[in-house]
Amino acid sequence: MEIVAGPQRIDALAGVVERAFAPEGVPEAARVARLLRELAATPPKDLLVLSGWAEGAAVAVTAWSRLQGAGAATWILSPVAVAPDRQRSGLGTRLIEAGIARLRGAGADLLAVYGDPAYYGRFGFDAAHAPPAPHPLGMPFGWQGLPLVPGAALAGPVRPVPALDDPALW
Ligand SMILES: CC(C)(COP(=O)(O)OP(=O)(O)OC[C@H]1O[C@@H](n2cnc3c(N)ncnc32)[C@H](O)[C@@H]1OP(=O)(O)O)[C@@H](O)C(=O)NCCC(=O)NCCS
């Protein structure tokens, strides 16, 4: 898998999201694909899209965006999607680890994710290090943080990029 940075070829990347989330239903798959398209309009300084390509086809995608607040330079990972026929072969892990390494190199202090602790815990995310959430959480156990610098903390109020600034996503 070749890793490509940037939101180019967004139709192919949104297609990966739609297929990955299809088991959760058409509305959910469409909602997450729309989120990725909206994220693609984020200013480049506040966005890191990493996608995985094999034989000219998109097979995986991750997006990181800035969470503004007081203190730690903080980025959120959302969404993460791997094409159904490529899942459980390490592609998601490779993309997420590549994103963490890039953001660490770019001076990020704290990372956040809203998802299954059983999956994201393997990267070091946990609820104890989560920053304040930008909106009330429907699944508080899924809101997790990963400090890249000891003691990194973000004080509220916090604000995500516009694509994620929708209470219905939280
Ligand atoms: C979740 C997802 C991103 C993981 O990517 P992946 O490339 O398939 O996962 P990796 O190969 O890196 O890691 C595999 C490990 O992660 C865990 N894992 C993977 N998919 C999982 C799932 N759907 N539920 C729970 N654990 C999962 C398992 O422990 C697995 O290890 P195993 O195969 O030894 O049991 C991918 O399966 C996906 O796109 N799923 C649909 C969309 C989605 O749920 N996205 C995340 C939203 S928070």
PDB file of C-alpha atoms and ligand atoms in Angstrom:
ATOM      1  CA  MET A   1       0.000   0.000   0.000  1.00  0.00           C
ATOM      2  CA  GLU A   2       1.307   3.418  -0.990  1.00  0.00           C
ATOM      3  CA  ILE A   3       0.460   6.224   1.439  1.00  0.00           C
ATOM      4  CA  VAL A   4      -0.549   9.548  -0.115  1.00  0.00           C
ATOM      5  CA  ALA A   5      -0.987  12.823   1.803  1.00  0.00           C
ATOM      6  CA  GLY A   6      -3.715  15.323   0.918  1.00  0.00           C
ATOM      7  CA  PRO A   7      -7.433  15.305   0.088  1.00  0.00           C
ATOM      8  CA  GLN A   8      -6.984  14.948  -3.680  1.00  0.00           C
ATOM      9  CA  ARG A   9      -9.205  12.454  -5.515  1.00  0.00           C
ATOM     10  CA  ILE A  10     -11.862  12.963  -2.873  1.00  0.00           C
ATOM     11  CA  ASP A  11     -14.459  10.975  -4.835  1.00  0.00           C
ATOM     12  CA  ALA A  12     -12.336   7.832  -4.576  1.00  0.00           C
ATOM     13  CA  LEU A  13     -11.691   8.466  -0.868  1.00  0.00           C
ATOM     14  CA  ALA A  14     -15.380   9.091  -0.137  1.00  0.00           C
ATOM     15  CA  GLY A  15     -16.126   5.832  -1.973  1.00  0.00           C
ATOM     16  CA  VAL A  16     -13.870   3.934   0.453  1.00  0.00           C
ATOM     17  CA  VAL A  17     -15.762   5.504   3.356  1.00  0.00           C
ATOM     18  CA  GLU A  18     -19.152   4.569   1.878  1.00  0.00           C
ATOM     19  CA  ARG A  19     -18.119   0.961   1.376  1.00  0.00           C
ATOM     20  CA  ALA A  20     -16.428   0.650   4.782  1.00  0.00           C
ATOM     21  CA  PHE A  21     -19.447   1.995   6.656  1.00  0.00           C
ATOM     22  CA  ALA A  22     -22.082   0.250   4.499  1.00  0.00           C
ATOM     23  CA  PRO A  23     -22.751  -2.428   7.169  1.00  0.00           C
ATOM     24  CA  GLU A  24     -23.878   0.386   9.490  1.00  0.00           C
ATOM     25  CA  GLY A  25     -26.582   1.397   7.009  1.00  0.00           C
ATOM     26  CA  VAL A  26     -26.909   3.704   4.042  1.00  0.00           C
ATOM     27  CA  PRO A  27     -27.631   6.882   6.056  1.00  0.00           C
ATOM     28  CA  GLU A  28     -24.588   6.366   8.286  1.00  0.00           C
ATOM     29  CA  ALA A  29     -22.289   5.554   5.339  1.00  0.00           C
ATOM     30  CA  ALA A  30     -23.507   8.634   3.468  1.00  0.00           C
ATOM     31  CA  ARG A  31     -23.127  10.805   6.574  1.00  0.00           C
ATOM     32  CA  VAL A  32     -19.487   9.810   7.125  1.00  0.00           C
ATOM     33  CA  ALA A  33     -18.672  10.178   3.415  1.00  0.00           C
ATOM     34  CA  ARG A  34     -20.185  13.669   3.514  1.00  0.00           C
ATOM     35  CA  LEU A  35     -18.082  14.457   6.586  1.00  0.00           C
ATOM     36  CA  LEU A  36     -14.930  13.502   4.674  1.00  0.00           C
ATOM     37  CA  ARG A  37     -15.951  15.705   1.728  1.00  0.00           C
ATOM     38  CA  GLU A  38     -16.597  18.628   4.077  1.00  0.00           C
ATOM     39  CA  LEU A  39     -13.275  18.061   5.820  1.00  0.00           C
ATOM     40  CA  ALA A  40     -11.543  18.280   2.434  1.00  0.00           C
ATOM     41  CA  ALA A  41     -12.522  21.974   2.357  1.00  0.00           C
ATOM     42  CA  THR A  42     -10.601  22.631   5.603  1.00  0.00           C
ATOM     43  CA  PRO A  43      -7.571  24.946   5.239  1.00  0.00           C
ATOM     44  CA  PRO A  44      -4.468  22.762   4.685  1.00  0.00           C
ATOM     45  CA  LYS A  45      -2.805  24.036   7.867  1.00  0.00           C
ATOM     46  CA  ASP A  46      -5.639  22.466   9.893  1.00  0.00           C
ATOM     47  CA  LEU A  47      -5.987  19.175   7.988  1.00  0.00           C
ATOM     48  CA  LEU A  48      -3.973  16.002   7.372  1.00  0.00           C
ATOM     49  CA  VAL A  49      -5.574  13.420   5.085  1.00  0.00           C
ATOM     50  CA  LEU A  50      -3.589  10.226   4.586  1.00  0.00           C
ATOM     51  CA  SER A  51      -4.914   7.644   2.160  1.00  0.00           C
ATOM     52  CA  GLY A  52      -3.735   4.214   1.115  1.00  0.00           C
ATOM     53  CA  TRP A  53      -3.568   3.142  -2.532  1.00  0.00           C
ATOM     54  CA  ALA A  54      -2.970  -0.242  -4.153  1.00  0.00           C
ATOM     55  CA  GLU A  55      -2.854  -0.878  -7.896  1.00  0.00           C
ATOM     56  CA  GLY A  56      -4.242   2.590  -8.597  1.00  0.00           C
ATOM     57  CA  ALA A  57      -7.252   2.195  -6.306  1.00  0.00           C
ATOM     58  CA  ALA A  58      -7.955   3.862  -2.980  1.00  0.00           C
ATOM     59  CA  VAL A  59      -8.142   1.210  -0.247  1.00  0.00           C
ATOM     60  CA  ALA A  60      -8.012   3.192   3.008  1.00  0.00           C
ATOM     61  CA  VAL A  61      -8.351   6.741   4.290  1.00  0.00           C
ATOM     62  CA  THR A  62      -7.793   8.684   7.513  1.00  0.00           C
ATOM     63  CA  ALA A  63      -8.350  12.367   8.270  1.00  0.00           C
ATOM     64  CA  TRP A  64      -6.892  14.415  11.102  1.00  0.00           C
ATOM     65  CA  SER A  65      -7.995  17.972  11.843  1.00  0.00           C
ATOM     66  CA  ARG A  66      -7.141  20.585  14.417  1.00  0.00           C
ATOM     67  CA  LEU A  67      -9.021  21.015  17.689  1.00  0.00           C
ATOM     68  CA  GLN A  68      -8.588  24.605  18.853  1.00  0.00           C
ATOM     69  CA  GLY A  69      -8.403  25.482  22.532  1.00  0.00           C
ATOM     70  CA  ALA A  70      -6.006  26.829  25.119  1.00  0.00           C
ATOM     71  CA  GLY A  71      -2.752  24.890  25.540  1.00  0.00           C
ATOM     72  CA  ALA A  72      -1.723  21.721  23.721  1.00  0.00           C
ATOM     73  CA  ALA A  73      -1.585  21.689  19.919  1.00  0.00           C
ATOM     74  CA  THR A  74      -4.338  19.114  19.428  1.00  0.00           C
ATOM     75  CA  TRP A  75      -5.576  17.083  16.447  1.00  0.00           C
ATOM     76  CA  ILE A  76      -8.617  14.800  16.076  1.00  0.00           C
ATOM     77  CA  LEU A  77      -8.648  11.616  14.011  1.00  0.00           C
ATOM     78  CA  SER A  78     -11.936  11.234  12.096  1.00  0.00           C
ATOM     79  CA  PRO A  79     -12.910   9.390  10.011  1.00  0.00           C
ATOM     80  CA  VAL A  80     -10.964   6.139   9.562  1.00  0.00           C
ATOM     81  CA  ALA A  81     -12.056   3.720   6.850  1.00  0.00           C
ATOM     82  CA  VAL A  82     -10.572   0.664   5.140  1.00  0.00           C
ATOM     83  CA  ALA A  83     -12.175  -0.965   2.087  1.00  0.00           C
ATOM     84  CA  PRO A  84     -14.131  -4.063   3.211  1.00  0.00           C
ATOM     85  CA  ASP A  85     -12.017  -6.520   1.220  1.00  0.00           C
ATOM     86  CA  ARG A  86      -8.832  -5.078   2.776  1.00  0.00           C
ATOM     87  CA  GLN A  87      -9.875  -4.927   6.425  1.00  0.00           C
ATOM     88  CA  ARG A  88      -7.962  -6.739   9.159  1.00  0.00           C
ATOM     89  CA  SER A  89      -4.736  -6.788   7.201  1.00  0.00           C
ATOM     90  CA  GLY A  90      -3.021  -3.927   8.992  1.00  0.00           C
ATOM     91  CA  LEU A  91      -3.855  -1.064   6.623  1.00  0.00           C
ATOM     92  CA  GLY A  92      -5.773   0.953   9.209  1.00  0.00           C
ATOM     93  CA  THR A  93      -2.915   0.482  11.654  1.00  0.00           C
ATOM     94  CA  ARG A  94      -0.335   1.606   9.082  1.00  0.00           C
ATOM     95  CA  LEU A  95      -2.248   4.764   8.169  1.00  0.00           C
ATOM     96  CA  ILE A  96      -2.954   5.716  11.781  1.00  0.00           C
ATOM     97  CA  GLU A  97       0.656   5.139  12.830  1.00  0.00           C
ATOM     98  CA  ALA A  98       1.858   7.194   9.834  1.00  0.00           C
ATOM     99  CA  GLY A  99      -0.462  10.028  10.871  1.00  0.00           C
ATOM    100  CA  ILE A 100       0.735   9.953  14.469  1.00  0.00           C
ATOM    101  CA  ALA A 101       4.369  10.084  13.300  1.00  0.00           C
ATOM    102  CA  ARG A 102       3.720  13.008  10.929  1.00  0.00           C
ATOM    103  CA  LEU A 103       1.814  14.998  13.519  1.00  0.00           C
ATOM    104  CA  ARG A 104       4.484  14.339  16.139  1.00  0.00           C
ATOM    105  CA  GLY A 105       7.066  15.642  13.661  1.00  0.00           C
ATOM    106  CA  ALA A 106       4.910  18.706  12.966  1.00  0.00           C
ATOM    107  CA  GLY A 107       4.766  19.644  16.659  1.00  0.00           C
ATOM    108  CA  ALA A 108       1.435  18.190  17.793  1.00  0.00           C
ATOM    109  CA  ASP A 109       1.159  17.762  21.575  1.00  0.00           C
ATOM    110  CA  LEU A 110      -2.093  15.834  21.964  1.00  0.00           C
ATOM    111  CA  LEU A 111      -4.251  13.631  19.720  1.00  0.00           C
ATOM    112  CA  ALA A 112      -7.915  12.751  20.158  1.00  0.00           C
ATOM    113  CA  VAL A 113     -10.316  10.223  18.692  1.00  0.00           C
ATOM    114  CA  TYR A 114     -14.000   9.341  19.143  1.00  0.00           C
ATOM    115  CA  GLY A 115     -14.396   5.642  18.505  1.00  0.00           C
ATOM    116  CA  ASP A 116     -14.038   2.078  19.788  1.00  0.00           C
ATOM    117  CA  PRO A 117     -11.522   1.959  22.676  1.00  0.00           C
ATOM    118  CA  ALA A 118     -10.784  -1.676  21.811  1.00  0.00           C
ATOM    119  CA  TYR A 119      -9.322  -0.530  18.485  1.00  0.00           C
ATOM    120  CA  TYR A 120      -7.795   2.847  19.343  1.00  0.00           C
ATOM    121  CA  GLY A 121      -6.321   1.657  22.650  1.00  0.00           C
ATOM    122  CA  ARG A 122      -3.682  -0.220  20.649  1.00  0.00           C
ATOM    123  CA  PHE A 123      -2.222   3.128  19.554  1.00  0.00           C
ATOM    124  CA  GLY A 124      -2.138   4.465  23.121  1.00  0.00           C
ATOM    125  CA  PHE A 125      -5.391   6.421  23.154  1.00  0.00           C
ATOM    126  CA  ASP A 126      -7.347   6.306  26.411  1.00  0.00           C
ATOM    127  CA  ALA A 127     -10.242   8.118  28.054  1.00  0.00           C
ATOM    128  CA  ALA A 128      -8.062   9.443  30.895  1.00  0.00           C
ATOM    129  CA  HIS A 129      -6.117  11.672  28.477  1.00  0.00           C
ATOM    130  CA  ALA A 130      -9.074  12.960  26.454  1.00  0.00           C
ATOM    131  CA  PRO A 131      -9.288  16.744  26.001  1.00  0.00           C
ATOM    132  CA  PRO A 132     -12.555  18.558  26.723  1.00  0.00           C
ATOM    133  CA  ALA A 133     -15.112  17.559  24.081  1.00  0.00           C
ATOM    134  CA  PRO A 134     -16.460  20.244  21.760  1.00  0.00           C
ATOM    135  CA  HIS A 135     -20.063  19.029  22.113  1.00  0.00           C
ATOM    136  CA  PRO A 136     -21.988  16.802  24.558  1.00  0.00           C
ATOM    137  CA  LEU A 137     -21.050  13.175  23.848  1.00  0.00           C
ATOM    138  CA  GLY A 138     -23.543  10.448  22.977  1.00  0.00           C
ATOM    139  CA  MET A 139     -20.880   7.769  23.726  1.00  0.00           C
ATOM    140  CA  PRO A 140     -18.566   9.278  26.378  1.00  0.00           C
ATOM    141  CA  PHE A 141     -16.505   6.064  26.641  1.00  0.00           C
ATOM    142  CA  GLY A 142     -15.405   6.547  23.024  1.00  0.00           C
ATOM    143  CA  TRP A 143     -13.778   9.954  23.542  1.00  0.00           C
ATOM    144  CA  GLN A 144     -10.049   9.348  24.010  1.00  0.00           C
ATOM    145  CA  GLY A 145      -6.735  11.179  23.987  1.00  0.00           C
ATOM    146  CA  LEU A 146      -3.090  10.361  23.309  1.00  0.00           C
ATOM    147  CA  PRO A 147      -0.511  12.835  24.676  1.00  0.00           C
ATOM    148  CA  LEU A 148       2.610  13.070  22.490  1.00  0.00           C
ATOM    149  CA  VAL A 149       4.277  15.280  25.097  1.00  0.00           C
ATOM    150  CA  PRO A 150       4.152  14.394  28.818  1.00  0.00           C
ATOM    151  CA  GLY A 151       1.430  16.368  30.580  1.00  0.00           C
ATOM    152  CA  ALA A 152      -0.023  17.805  27.364  1.00  0.00           C
ATOM    153  CA  ALA A 153      -3.469  19.193  28.140  1.00  0.00           C
ATOM    154  CA  LEU A 154      -6.043  21.289  26.362  1.00  0.00           C
ATOM    155  CA  ALA A 155      -8.312  23.695  28.223  1.00  0.00           C
ATOM    156  CA  GLY A 156     -11.808  24.474  27.053  1.00  0.00           C
ATOM    157  CA  PRO A 157     -13.788  25.801  25.449  1.00  0.00           C
ATOM    158  CA  VAL A 158     -12.555  23.856  22.451  1.00  0.00           C
ATOM    159  CA  ARG A 159     -13.601  24.204  18.835  1.00  0.00           C
ATOM    160  CA  PRO A 160     -13.175  21.713  15.991  1.00  0.00           C
ATOM    161  CA  VAL A 161     -12.931  22.640  12.322  1.00  0.00           C
ATOM    162  CA  PRO A 162     -16.313  23.541  10.752  1.00  0.00           C
ATOM    163  CA  ALA A 163     -16.875  20.072   9.237  1.00  0.00           C
ATOM    164  CA  LEU A 164     -16.793  18.525  12.740  1.00  0.00           C
ATOM    165  CA  ASP A 165     -18.598  21.377  14.491  1.00  0.00           C
ATOM    166  CA  ASP A 166     -21.999  19.673  14.313  1.00  0.00           C
ATOM    167  CA  PRO A 167     -23.567  18.409  17.579  1.00  0.00           C
ATOM    168  CA  ALA A 168     -25.153  15.508  15.656  1.00  0.00           C
ATOM    169  CA  LEU A 169     -21.680  14.029  15.033  1.00  0.00           C
ATOM    170  CA  TRP A 170     -20.926  13.797  18.750  1.00  0.00           C
TER     171      TRP A 170
HETATM  172  C1  LIG B   1     -12.005  -0.233  11.979  1.00  0.00           C
HETATM  173  C2  LIG B   1     -11.079  -0.220  10.755  1.00  0.00           C
HETATM  174  C3  LIG B   1     -10.698   1.184  10.411  1.00  0.00           C
HETATM  175  C4  LIG B   1      -9.810  -1.006  11.164  1.00  0.00           C
HETATM  176  O1  LIG B   1      -8.894  -1.017  10.082  1.00  0.00           O
HETATM  177  P1  LIG B   1      -8.232  -2.398   9.627  1.00  0.00           P
HETATM  178  O2  LIG B   1      -7.207  -2.100   8.608  1.00  0.00           O
HETATM  179  O3  LIG B   1      -9.327  -3.338   9.252  1.00  0.00           O
HETATM  180  O4  LIG B   1      -7.595  -2.897  10.995  1.00  0.00           O
HETATM  181  P2  LIG B   1      -6.110  -3.391  11.231  1.00  0.00           P
HETATM  182  O5  LIG B   1      -5.824  -4.504  10.274  1.00  0.00           O
HETATM  183  O6  LIG B   1      -5.184  -2.257  11.272  1.00  0.00           O
HETATM  184  O7  LIG B   1      -6.229  -3.946  12.687  1.00  0.00           O
HETATM  185  C5  LIG B   1      -6.858  -5.163  12.874  1.00  0.00           C
HETATM  186  C6  LIG B   1      -7.226  -5.319  14.325  1.00  0.00           C
HETATM  187  O8  LIG B   1      -8.068  -4.270  14.727  1.00  0.00           O
HETATM  188  C7  LIG B   1      -9.193  -4.788  15.394  1.00  0.00           C
HETATM  189  N1  LIG B   1     -10.361  -4.510  14.535  1.00  0.00           N
HETATM  190  C8  LIG B   1     -10.372  -4.307  13.205  1.00  0.00           C
HETATM  191  N2  LIG B   1     -11.615  -4.065  12.782  1.00  0.00           N
HETATM  192  C9  LIG B   1     -12.380  -4.126  13.858  1.00  0.00           C
HETATM  193  C10 LIG B   1     -13.753  -3.976  14.055  1.00  0.00           C
HETATM  194  N3  LIG B   1     -14.606  -3.717  13.055  1.00  0.00           N
HETATM  195  N4  LIG B   1     -14.217  -4.096  15.319  1.00  0.00           N
HETATM  196  C11 LIG B   1     -13.366  -4.361  16.328  1.00  0.00           C
HETATM  197  N5  LIG B   1     -12.067  -4.533  16.193  1.00  0.00           N
HETATM  198  C12 LIG B   1     -11.581  -4.410  14.968  1.00  0.00           C
HETATM  199  C13 LIG B   1      -8.962  -6.232  15.600  1.00  0.00           C
HETATM  200  O9  LIG B   1      -8.348  -6.399  16.867  1.00  0.00           O
HETATM  201  C14 LIG B   1      -7.995  -6.599  14.524  1.00  0.00           C
HETATM  202  O10 LIG B   1      -7.090  -7.550  14.915  1.00  0.00           O
HETATM  203  P3  LIG B   1      -7.366  -9.084  14.505  1.00  0.00           P
HETATM  204  O11 LIG B   1      -7.654  -9.101  13.036  1.00  0.00           O
HETATM  205  O12 LIG B   1      -6.096  -9.757  14.906  1.00  0.00           O
HETATM  206  O13 LIG B   1      -8.546  -9.485  15.315  1.00  0.00           O
HETATM  207  C15 LIG B   1     -11.707  -0.923   9.534  1.00  0.00           C
HETATM  208  O14 LIG B   1     -12.047  -2.225   9.876  1.00  0.00           O
HETATM  209  C16 LIG B   1     -12.948  -0.201   9.004  1.00  0.00           C
HETATM  210  O15 LIG B   1     -12.852   0.607   8.105  1.00  0.00           O
HETATM  211  N6  LIG B   1     -14.140  -0.552   9.565  1.00  0.00           N
HETATM  212  C17 LIG B   1     -15.387   0.061   9.112  1.00  0.00           C
HETATM  213  C18 LIG B   1     -15.451   1.532   9.409  1.00  0.00           C
HETATM  214  C19 LIG B   1     -15.189   1.875  10.862  1.00  0.00           C
HETATM  215  O16 LIG B   1     -15.736   1.262  11.768  1.00  0.00           O
HETATM  216  N7  LIG B   1     -14.296   2.871  11.090  1.00  0.00           N
HETATM  217  C20 LIG B   1     -13.903   3.303  12.409  1.00  0.00           C
HETATM  218  C21 LIG B   1     -14.883   4.275  12.961  1.00  0.00           C
HETATM  219  S1  LIG B   1     -14.385   4.809  14.600  1.00  0.00           S
END
